[in-house]
PDB file of N, CA and C in Angstrom:
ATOM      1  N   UNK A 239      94.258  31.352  74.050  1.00 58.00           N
ATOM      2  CA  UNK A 239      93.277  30.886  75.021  1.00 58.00           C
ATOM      3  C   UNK A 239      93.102  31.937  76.119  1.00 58.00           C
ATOM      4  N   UNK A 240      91.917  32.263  76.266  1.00 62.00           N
ATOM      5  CA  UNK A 240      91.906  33.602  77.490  1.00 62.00           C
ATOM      6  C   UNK A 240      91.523  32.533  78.840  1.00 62.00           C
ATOM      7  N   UNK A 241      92.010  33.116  79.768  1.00 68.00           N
ATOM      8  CA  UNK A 241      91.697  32.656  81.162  1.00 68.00           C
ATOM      9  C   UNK A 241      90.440  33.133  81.847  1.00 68.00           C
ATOM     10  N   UNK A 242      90.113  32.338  82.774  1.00 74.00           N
ATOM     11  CA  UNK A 242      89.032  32.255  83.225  1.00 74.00           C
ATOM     12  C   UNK A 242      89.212  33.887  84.614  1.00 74.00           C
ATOM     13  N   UNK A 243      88.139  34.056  84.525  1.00 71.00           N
ATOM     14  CA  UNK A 243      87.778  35.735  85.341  1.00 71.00           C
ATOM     15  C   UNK A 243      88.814  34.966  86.884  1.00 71.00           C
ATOM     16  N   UNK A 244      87.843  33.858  87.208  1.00 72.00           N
ATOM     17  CA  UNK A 244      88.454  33.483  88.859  1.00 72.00           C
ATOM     18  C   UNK A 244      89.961  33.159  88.589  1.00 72.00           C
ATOM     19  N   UNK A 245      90.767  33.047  87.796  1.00 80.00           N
ATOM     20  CA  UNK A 245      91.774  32.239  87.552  1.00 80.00           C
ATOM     21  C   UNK A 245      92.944  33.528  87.947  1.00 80.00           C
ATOM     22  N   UNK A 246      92.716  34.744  87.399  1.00 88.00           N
ATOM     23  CA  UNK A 246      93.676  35.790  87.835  1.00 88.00           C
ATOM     24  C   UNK A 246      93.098  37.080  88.956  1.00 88.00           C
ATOM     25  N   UNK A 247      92.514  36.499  89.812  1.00 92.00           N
ATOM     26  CA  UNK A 247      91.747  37.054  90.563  1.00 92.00           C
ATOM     27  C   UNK A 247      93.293  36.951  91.746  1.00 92.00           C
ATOM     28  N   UNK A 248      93.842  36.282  92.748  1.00 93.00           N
ATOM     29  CA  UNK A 248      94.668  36.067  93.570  1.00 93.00           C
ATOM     30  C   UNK A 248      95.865  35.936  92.861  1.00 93.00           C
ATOM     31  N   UNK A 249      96.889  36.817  92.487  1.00 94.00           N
ATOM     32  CA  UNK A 249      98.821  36.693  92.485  1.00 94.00           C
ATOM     33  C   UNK A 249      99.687  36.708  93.797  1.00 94.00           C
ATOM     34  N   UNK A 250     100.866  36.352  93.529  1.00 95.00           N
ATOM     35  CA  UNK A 250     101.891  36.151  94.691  1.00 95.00           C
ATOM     36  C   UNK A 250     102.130  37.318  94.593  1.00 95.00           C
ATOM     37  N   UNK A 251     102.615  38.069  95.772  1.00 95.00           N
ATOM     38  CA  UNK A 251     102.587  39.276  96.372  1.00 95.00           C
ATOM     39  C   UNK A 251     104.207  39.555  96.696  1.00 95.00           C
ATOM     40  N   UNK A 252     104.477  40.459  96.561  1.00 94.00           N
ATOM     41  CA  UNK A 252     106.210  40.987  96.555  1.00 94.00           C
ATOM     42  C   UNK A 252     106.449  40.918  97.976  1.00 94.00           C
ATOM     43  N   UNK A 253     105.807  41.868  99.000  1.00 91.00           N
ATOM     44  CA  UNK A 253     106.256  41.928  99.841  1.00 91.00           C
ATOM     45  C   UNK A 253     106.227  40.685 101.149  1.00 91.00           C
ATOM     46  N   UNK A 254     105.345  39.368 100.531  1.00 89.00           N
ATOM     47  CA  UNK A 254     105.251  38.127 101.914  1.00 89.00           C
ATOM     48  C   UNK A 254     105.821  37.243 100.596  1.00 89.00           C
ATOM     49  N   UNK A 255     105.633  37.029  99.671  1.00 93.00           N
ATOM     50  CA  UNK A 255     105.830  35.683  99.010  1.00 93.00           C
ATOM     51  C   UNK A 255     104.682  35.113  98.695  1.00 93.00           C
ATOM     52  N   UNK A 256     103.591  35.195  99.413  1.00 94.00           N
ATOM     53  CA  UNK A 256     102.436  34.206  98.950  1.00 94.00           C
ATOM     54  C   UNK A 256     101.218  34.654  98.140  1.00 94.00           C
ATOM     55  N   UNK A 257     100.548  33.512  97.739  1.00 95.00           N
ATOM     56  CA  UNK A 257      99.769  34.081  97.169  1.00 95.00           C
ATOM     57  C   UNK A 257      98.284  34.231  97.482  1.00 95.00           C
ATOM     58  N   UNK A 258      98.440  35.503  97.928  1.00 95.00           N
ATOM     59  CA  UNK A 258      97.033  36.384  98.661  1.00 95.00           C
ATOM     60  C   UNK A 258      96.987  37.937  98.188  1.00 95.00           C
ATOM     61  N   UNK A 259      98.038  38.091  96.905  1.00 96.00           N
ATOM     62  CA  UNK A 259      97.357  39.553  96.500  1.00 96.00           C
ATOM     63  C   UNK A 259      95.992  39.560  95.885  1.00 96.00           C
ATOM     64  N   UNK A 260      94.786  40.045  96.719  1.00 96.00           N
ATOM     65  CA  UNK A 260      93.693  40.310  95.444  1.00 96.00           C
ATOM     66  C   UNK A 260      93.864  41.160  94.285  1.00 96.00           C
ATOM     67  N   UNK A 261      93.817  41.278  92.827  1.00 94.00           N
ATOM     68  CA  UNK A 261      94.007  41.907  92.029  1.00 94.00           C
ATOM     69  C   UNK A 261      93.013  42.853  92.156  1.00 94.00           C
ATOM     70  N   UNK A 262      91.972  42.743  92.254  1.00 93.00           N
ATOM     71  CA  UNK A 262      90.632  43.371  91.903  1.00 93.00           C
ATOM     72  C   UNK A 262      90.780  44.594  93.341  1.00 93.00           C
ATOM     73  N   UNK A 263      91.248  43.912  94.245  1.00 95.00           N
ATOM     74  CA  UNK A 263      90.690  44.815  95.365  1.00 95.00           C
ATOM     75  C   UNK A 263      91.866  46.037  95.776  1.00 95.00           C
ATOM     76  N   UNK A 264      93.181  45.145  95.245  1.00 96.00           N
ATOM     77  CA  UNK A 264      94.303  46.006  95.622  1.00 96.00           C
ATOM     78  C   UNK A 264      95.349  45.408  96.621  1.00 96.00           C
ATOM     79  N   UNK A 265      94.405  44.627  97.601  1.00 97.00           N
ATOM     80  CA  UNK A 265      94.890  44.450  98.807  1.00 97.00           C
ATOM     81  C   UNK A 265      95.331  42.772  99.069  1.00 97.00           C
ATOM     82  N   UNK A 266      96.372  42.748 100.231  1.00 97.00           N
ATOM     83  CA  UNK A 266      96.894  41.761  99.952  1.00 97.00           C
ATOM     84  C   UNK A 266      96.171  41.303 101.379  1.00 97.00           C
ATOM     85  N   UNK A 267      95.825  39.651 101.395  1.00 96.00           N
ATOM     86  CA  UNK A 267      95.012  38.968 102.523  1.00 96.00           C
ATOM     87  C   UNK A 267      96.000  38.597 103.942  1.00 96.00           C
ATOM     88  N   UNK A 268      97.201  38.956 103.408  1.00 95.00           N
ATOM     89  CA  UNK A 268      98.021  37.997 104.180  1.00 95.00           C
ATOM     90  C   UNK A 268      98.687  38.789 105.130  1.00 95.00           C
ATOM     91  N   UNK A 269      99.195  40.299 104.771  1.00 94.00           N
ATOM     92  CA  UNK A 269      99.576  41.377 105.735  1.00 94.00           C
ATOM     93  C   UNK A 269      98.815  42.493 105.636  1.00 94.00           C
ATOM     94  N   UNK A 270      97.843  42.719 105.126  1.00 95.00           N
ATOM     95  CA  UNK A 270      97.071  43.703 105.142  1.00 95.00           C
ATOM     96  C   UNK A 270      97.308  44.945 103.860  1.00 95.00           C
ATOM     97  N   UNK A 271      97.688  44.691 103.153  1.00 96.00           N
ATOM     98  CA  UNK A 271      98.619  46.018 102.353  1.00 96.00           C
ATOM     99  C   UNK A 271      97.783  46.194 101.785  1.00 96.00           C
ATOM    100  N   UNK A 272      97.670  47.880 101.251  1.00 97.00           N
ATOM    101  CA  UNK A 272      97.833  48.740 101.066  1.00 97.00           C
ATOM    102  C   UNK A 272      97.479  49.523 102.851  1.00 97.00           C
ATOM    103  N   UNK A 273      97.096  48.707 104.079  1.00 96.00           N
ATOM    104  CA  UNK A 273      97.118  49.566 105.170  1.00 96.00           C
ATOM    105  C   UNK A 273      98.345  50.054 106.198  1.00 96.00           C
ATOM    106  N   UNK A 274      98.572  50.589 106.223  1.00 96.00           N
ATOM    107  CA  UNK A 274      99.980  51.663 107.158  1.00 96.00           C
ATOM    108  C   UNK A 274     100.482  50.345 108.342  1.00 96.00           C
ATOM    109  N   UNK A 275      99.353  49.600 108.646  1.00 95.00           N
ATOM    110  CA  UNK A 275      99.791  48.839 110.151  1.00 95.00           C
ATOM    111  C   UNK A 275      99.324  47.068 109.430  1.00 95.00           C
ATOM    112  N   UNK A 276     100.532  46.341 109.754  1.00 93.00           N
ATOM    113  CA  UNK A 276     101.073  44.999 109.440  1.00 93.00           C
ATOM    114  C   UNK A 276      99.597  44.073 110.145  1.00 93.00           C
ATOM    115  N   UNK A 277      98.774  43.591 109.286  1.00 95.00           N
ATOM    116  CA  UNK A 277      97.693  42.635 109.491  1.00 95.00           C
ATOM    117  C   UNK A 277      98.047  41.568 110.729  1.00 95.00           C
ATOM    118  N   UNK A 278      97.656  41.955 111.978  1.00 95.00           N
ATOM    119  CA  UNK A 278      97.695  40.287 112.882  1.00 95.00           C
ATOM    120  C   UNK A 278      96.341  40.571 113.987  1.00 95.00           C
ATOM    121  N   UNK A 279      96.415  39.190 114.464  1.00 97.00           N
ATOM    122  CA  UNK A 279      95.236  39.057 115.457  1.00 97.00           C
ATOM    123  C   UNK A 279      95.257  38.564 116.916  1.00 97.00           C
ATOM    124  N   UNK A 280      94.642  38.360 117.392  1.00 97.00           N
ATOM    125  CA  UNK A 280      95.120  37.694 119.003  1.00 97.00           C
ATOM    126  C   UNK A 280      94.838  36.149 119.182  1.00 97.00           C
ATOM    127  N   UNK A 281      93.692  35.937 117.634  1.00 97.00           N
ATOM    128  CA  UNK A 281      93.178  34.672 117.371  1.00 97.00           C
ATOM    129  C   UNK A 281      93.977  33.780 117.155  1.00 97.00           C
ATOM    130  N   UNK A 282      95.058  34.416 116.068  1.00 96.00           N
ATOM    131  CA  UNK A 282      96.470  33.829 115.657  1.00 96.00           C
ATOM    132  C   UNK A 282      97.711  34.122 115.620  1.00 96.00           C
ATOM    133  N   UNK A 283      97.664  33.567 117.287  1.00 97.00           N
ATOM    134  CA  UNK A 283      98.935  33.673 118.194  1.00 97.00           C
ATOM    135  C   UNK A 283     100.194  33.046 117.248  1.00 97.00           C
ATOM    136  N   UNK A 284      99.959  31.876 116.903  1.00 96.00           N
ATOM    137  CA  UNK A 284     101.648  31.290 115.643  1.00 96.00           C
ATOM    138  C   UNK A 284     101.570  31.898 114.897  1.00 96.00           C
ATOM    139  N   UNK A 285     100.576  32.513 113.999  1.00 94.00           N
ATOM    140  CA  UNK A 285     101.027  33.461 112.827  1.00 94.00           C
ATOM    141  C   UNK A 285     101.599  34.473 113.213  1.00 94.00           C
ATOM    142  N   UNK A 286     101.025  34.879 114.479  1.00 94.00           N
ATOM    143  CA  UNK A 286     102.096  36.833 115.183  1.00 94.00           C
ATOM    144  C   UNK A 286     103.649  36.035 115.166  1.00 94.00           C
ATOM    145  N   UNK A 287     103.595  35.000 115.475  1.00 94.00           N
ATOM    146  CA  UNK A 287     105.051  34.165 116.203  1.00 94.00           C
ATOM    147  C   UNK A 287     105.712  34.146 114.557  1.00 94.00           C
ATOM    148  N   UNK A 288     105.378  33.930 113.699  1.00 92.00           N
ATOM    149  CA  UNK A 288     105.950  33.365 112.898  1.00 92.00           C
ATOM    150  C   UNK A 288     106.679  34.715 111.858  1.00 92.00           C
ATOM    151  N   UNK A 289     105.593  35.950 112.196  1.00 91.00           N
ATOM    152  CA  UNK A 289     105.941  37.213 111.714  1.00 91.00           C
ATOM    153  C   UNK A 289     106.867  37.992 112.211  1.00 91.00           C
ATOM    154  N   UNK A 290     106.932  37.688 113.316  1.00 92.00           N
ATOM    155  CA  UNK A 290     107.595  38.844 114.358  1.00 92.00           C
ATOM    156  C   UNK A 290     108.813  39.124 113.864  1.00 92.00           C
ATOM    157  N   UNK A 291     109.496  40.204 114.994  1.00 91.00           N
ATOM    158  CA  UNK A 291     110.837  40.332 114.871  1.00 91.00           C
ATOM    159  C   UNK A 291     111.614  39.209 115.390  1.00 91.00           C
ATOM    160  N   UNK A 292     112.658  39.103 114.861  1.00 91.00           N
ATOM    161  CA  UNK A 292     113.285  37.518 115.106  1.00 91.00           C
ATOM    162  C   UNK A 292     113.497  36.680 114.511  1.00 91.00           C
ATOM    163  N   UNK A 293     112.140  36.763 113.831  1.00 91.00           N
ATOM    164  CA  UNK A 293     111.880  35.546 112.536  1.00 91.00           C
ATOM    165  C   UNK A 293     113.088  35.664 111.317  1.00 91.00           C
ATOM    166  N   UNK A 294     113.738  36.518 110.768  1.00 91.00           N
ATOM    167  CA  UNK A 294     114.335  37.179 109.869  1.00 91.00           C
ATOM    168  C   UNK A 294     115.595  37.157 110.012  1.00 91.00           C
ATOM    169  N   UNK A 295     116.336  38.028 109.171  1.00 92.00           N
ATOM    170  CA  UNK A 295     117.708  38.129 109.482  1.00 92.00           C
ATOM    171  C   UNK A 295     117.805  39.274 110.523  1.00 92.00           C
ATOM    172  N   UNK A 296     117.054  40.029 110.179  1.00 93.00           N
ATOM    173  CA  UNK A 296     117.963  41.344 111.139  1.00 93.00           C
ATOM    174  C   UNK A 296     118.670  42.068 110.975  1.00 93.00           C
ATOM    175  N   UNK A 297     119.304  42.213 109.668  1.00 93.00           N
ATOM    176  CA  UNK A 297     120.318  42.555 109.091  1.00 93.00           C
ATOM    177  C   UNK A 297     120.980  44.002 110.552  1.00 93.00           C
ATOM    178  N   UNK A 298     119.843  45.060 110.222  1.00 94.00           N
ATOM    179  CA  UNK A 298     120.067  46.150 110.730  1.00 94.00           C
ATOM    180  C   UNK A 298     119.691  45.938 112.608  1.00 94.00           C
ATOM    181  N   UNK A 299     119.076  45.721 112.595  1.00 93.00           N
ATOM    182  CA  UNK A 299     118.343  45.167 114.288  1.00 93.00           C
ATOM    183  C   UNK A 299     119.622  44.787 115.063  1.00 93.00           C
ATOM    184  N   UNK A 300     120.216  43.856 114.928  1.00 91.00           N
ATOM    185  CA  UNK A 300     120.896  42.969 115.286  1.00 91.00           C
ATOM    186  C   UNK A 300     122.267  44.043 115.374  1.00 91.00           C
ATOM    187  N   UNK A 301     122.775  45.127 114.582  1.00 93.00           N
ATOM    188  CA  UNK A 301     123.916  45.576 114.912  1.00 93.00           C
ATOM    189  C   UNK A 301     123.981  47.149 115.875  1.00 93.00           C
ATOM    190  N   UNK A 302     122.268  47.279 115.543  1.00 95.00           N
ATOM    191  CA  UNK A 302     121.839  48.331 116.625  1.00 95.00           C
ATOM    192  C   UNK A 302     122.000  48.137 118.112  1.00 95.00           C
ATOM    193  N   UNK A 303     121.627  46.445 118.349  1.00 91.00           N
ATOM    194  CA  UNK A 303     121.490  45.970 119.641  1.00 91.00           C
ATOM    195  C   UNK A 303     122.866  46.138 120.494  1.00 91.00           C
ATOM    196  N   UNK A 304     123.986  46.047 119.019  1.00 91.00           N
ATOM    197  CA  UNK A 304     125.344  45.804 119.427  1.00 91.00           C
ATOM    198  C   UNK A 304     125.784  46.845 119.681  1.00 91.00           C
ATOM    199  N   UNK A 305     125.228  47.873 119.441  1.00 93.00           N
ATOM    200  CA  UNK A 305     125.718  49.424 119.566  1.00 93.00           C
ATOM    201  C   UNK A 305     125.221  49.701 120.711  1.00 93.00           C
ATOM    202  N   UNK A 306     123.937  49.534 121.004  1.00 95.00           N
ATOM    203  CA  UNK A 306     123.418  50.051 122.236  1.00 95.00           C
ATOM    204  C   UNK A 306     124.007  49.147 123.792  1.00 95.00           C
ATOM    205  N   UNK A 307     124.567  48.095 123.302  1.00 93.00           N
ATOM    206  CA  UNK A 307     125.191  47.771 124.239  1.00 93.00           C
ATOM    207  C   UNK A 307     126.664  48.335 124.931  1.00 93.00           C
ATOM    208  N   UNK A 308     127.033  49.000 124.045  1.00 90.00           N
ATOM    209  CA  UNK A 308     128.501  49.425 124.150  1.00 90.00           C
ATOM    210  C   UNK A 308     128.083  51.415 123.932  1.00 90.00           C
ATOM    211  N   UNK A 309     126.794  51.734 124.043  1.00 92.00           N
ATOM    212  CA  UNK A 309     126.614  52.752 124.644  1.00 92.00           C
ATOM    213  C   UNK A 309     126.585  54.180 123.387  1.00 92.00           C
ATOM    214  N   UNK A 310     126.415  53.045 122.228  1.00 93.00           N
ATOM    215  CA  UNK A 310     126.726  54.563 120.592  1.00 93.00           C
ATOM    216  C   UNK A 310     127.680  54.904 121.177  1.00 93.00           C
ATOM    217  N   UNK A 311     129.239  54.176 120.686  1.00 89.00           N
ATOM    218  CA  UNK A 311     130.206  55.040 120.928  1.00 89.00           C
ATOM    219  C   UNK A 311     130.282  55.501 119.605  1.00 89.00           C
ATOM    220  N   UNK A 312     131.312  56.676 119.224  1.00 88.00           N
ATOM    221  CA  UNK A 312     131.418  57.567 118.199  1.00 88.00           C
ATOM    222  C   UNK A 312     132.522  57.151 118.060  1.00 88.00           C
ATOM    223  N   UNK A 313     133.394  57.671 116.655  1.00 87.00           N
ATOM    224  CA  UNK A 313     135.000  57.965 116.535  1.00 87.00           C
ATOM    225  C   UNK A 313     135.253  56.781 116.416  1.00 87.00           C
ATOM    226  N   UNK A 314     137.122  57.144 116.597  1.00 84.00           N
ATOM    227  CA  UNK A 314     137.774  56.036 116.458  1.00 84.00           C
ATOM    228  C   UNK A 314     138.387  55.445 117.950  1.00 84.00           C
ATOM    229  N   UNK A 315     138.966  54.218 117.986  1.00 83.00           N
ATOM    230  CA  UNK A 315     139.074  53.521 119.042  1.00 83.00           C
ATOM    231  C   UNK A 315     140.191  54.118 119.278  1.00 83.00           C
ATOM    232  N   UNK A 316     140.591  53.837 120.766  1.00 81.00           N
ATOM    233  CA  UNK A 316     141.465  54.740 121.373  1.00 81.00           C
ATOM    234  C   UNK A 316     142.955  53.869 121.431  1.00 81.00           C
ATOM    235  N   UNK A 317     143.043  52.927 120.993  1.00 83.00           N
ATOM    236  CA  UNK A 317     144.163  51.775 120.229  1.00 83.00           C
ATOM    237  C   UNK A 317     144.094  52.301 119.011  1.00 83.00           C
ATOM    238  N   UNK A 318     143.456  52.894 118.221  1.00 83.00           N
ATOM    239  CA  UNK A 318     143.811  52.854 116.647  1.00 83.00           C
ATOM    240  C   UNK A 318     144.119  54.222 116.521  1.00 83.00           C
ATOM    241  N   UNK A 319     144.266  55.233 117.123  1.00 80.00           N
ATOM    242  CA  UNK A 319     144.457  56.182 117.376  1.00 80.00           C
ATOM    243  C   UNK A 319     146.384  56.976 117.164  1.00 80.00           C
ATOM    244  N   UNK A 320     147.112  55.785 117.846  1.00 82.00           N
ATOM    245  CA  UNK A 320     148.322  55.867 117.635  1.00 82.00           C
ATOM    246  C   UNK A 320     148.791  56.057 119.107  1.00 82.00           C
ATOM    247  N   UNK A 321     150.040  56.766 119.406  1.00 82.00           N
ATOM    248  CA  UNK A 321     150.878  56.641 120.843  1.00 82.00           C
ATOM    249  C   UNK A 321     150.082  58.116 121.369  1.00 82.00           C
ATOM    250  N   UNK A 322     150.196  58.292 122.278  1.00 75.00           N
ATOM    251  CA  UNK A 322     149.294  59.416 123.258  1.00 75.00           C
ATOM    252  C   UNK A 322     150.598  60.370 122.904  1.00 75.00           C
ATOM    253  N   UNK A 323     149.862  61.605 122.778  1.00 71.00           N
ATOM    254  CA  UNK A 323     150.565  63.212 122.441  1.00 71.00           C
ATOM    255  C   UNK A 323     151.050  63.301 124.104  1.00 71.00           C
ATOM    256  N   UNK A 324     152.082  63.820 124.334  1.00 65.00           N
ATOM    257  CA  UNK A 324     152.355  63.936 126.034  1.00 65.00           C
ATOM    258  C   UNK A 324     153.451  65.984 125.246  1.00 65.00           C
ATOM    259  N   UNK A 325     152.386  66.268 126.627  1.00 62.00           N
ATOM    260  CA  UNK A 325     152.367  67.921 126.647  1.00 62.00           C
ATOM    261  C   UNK A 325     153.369  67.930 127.997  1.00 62.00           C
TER     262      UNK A 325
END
């Protein structure tokens, strides 16, 4: 049975989950892709909310914040180090 032209026109899209890839066009409706800068508007203030940073895990974000709080220290801690060399 072949499918109808409109029927595989829109697939679910890898990078959001939903389904707004156009096949035909390339481009996906929902973040803008194939363009360099992430699709939002000023119209739709909860959708920016719902995208943002925050929304997510953070995986990496979240341990940067922790670094920059404590100033990018380097090395090893000055307890794990062992007893102080005395000259």
């Amino acid at each position: 049975m072949m499918s109808v032209g409109w029927a595989n026109r829109w697939q679910r899209f890898r990078h959001t989950g939903k389904r707004s890839f156009h096949v035909q066009k390339s481009t996906c409706a929902n973040c803008g892709y194939p363009s360099a800068k992430t699709r939002k508007f000023n119209w739709g203030e909860k959708a920016k909310r719902r995208k943002t940073t925050g929304s997510g895990r953070m995986s990496h974000l979240r341990d940067v914040h922790r670094r920059f709080k404590n100033g990018f220290q380097t090395g090893t801690p000055k307890a794990a180090r062992g007893p102080a060399e005395s000259q």
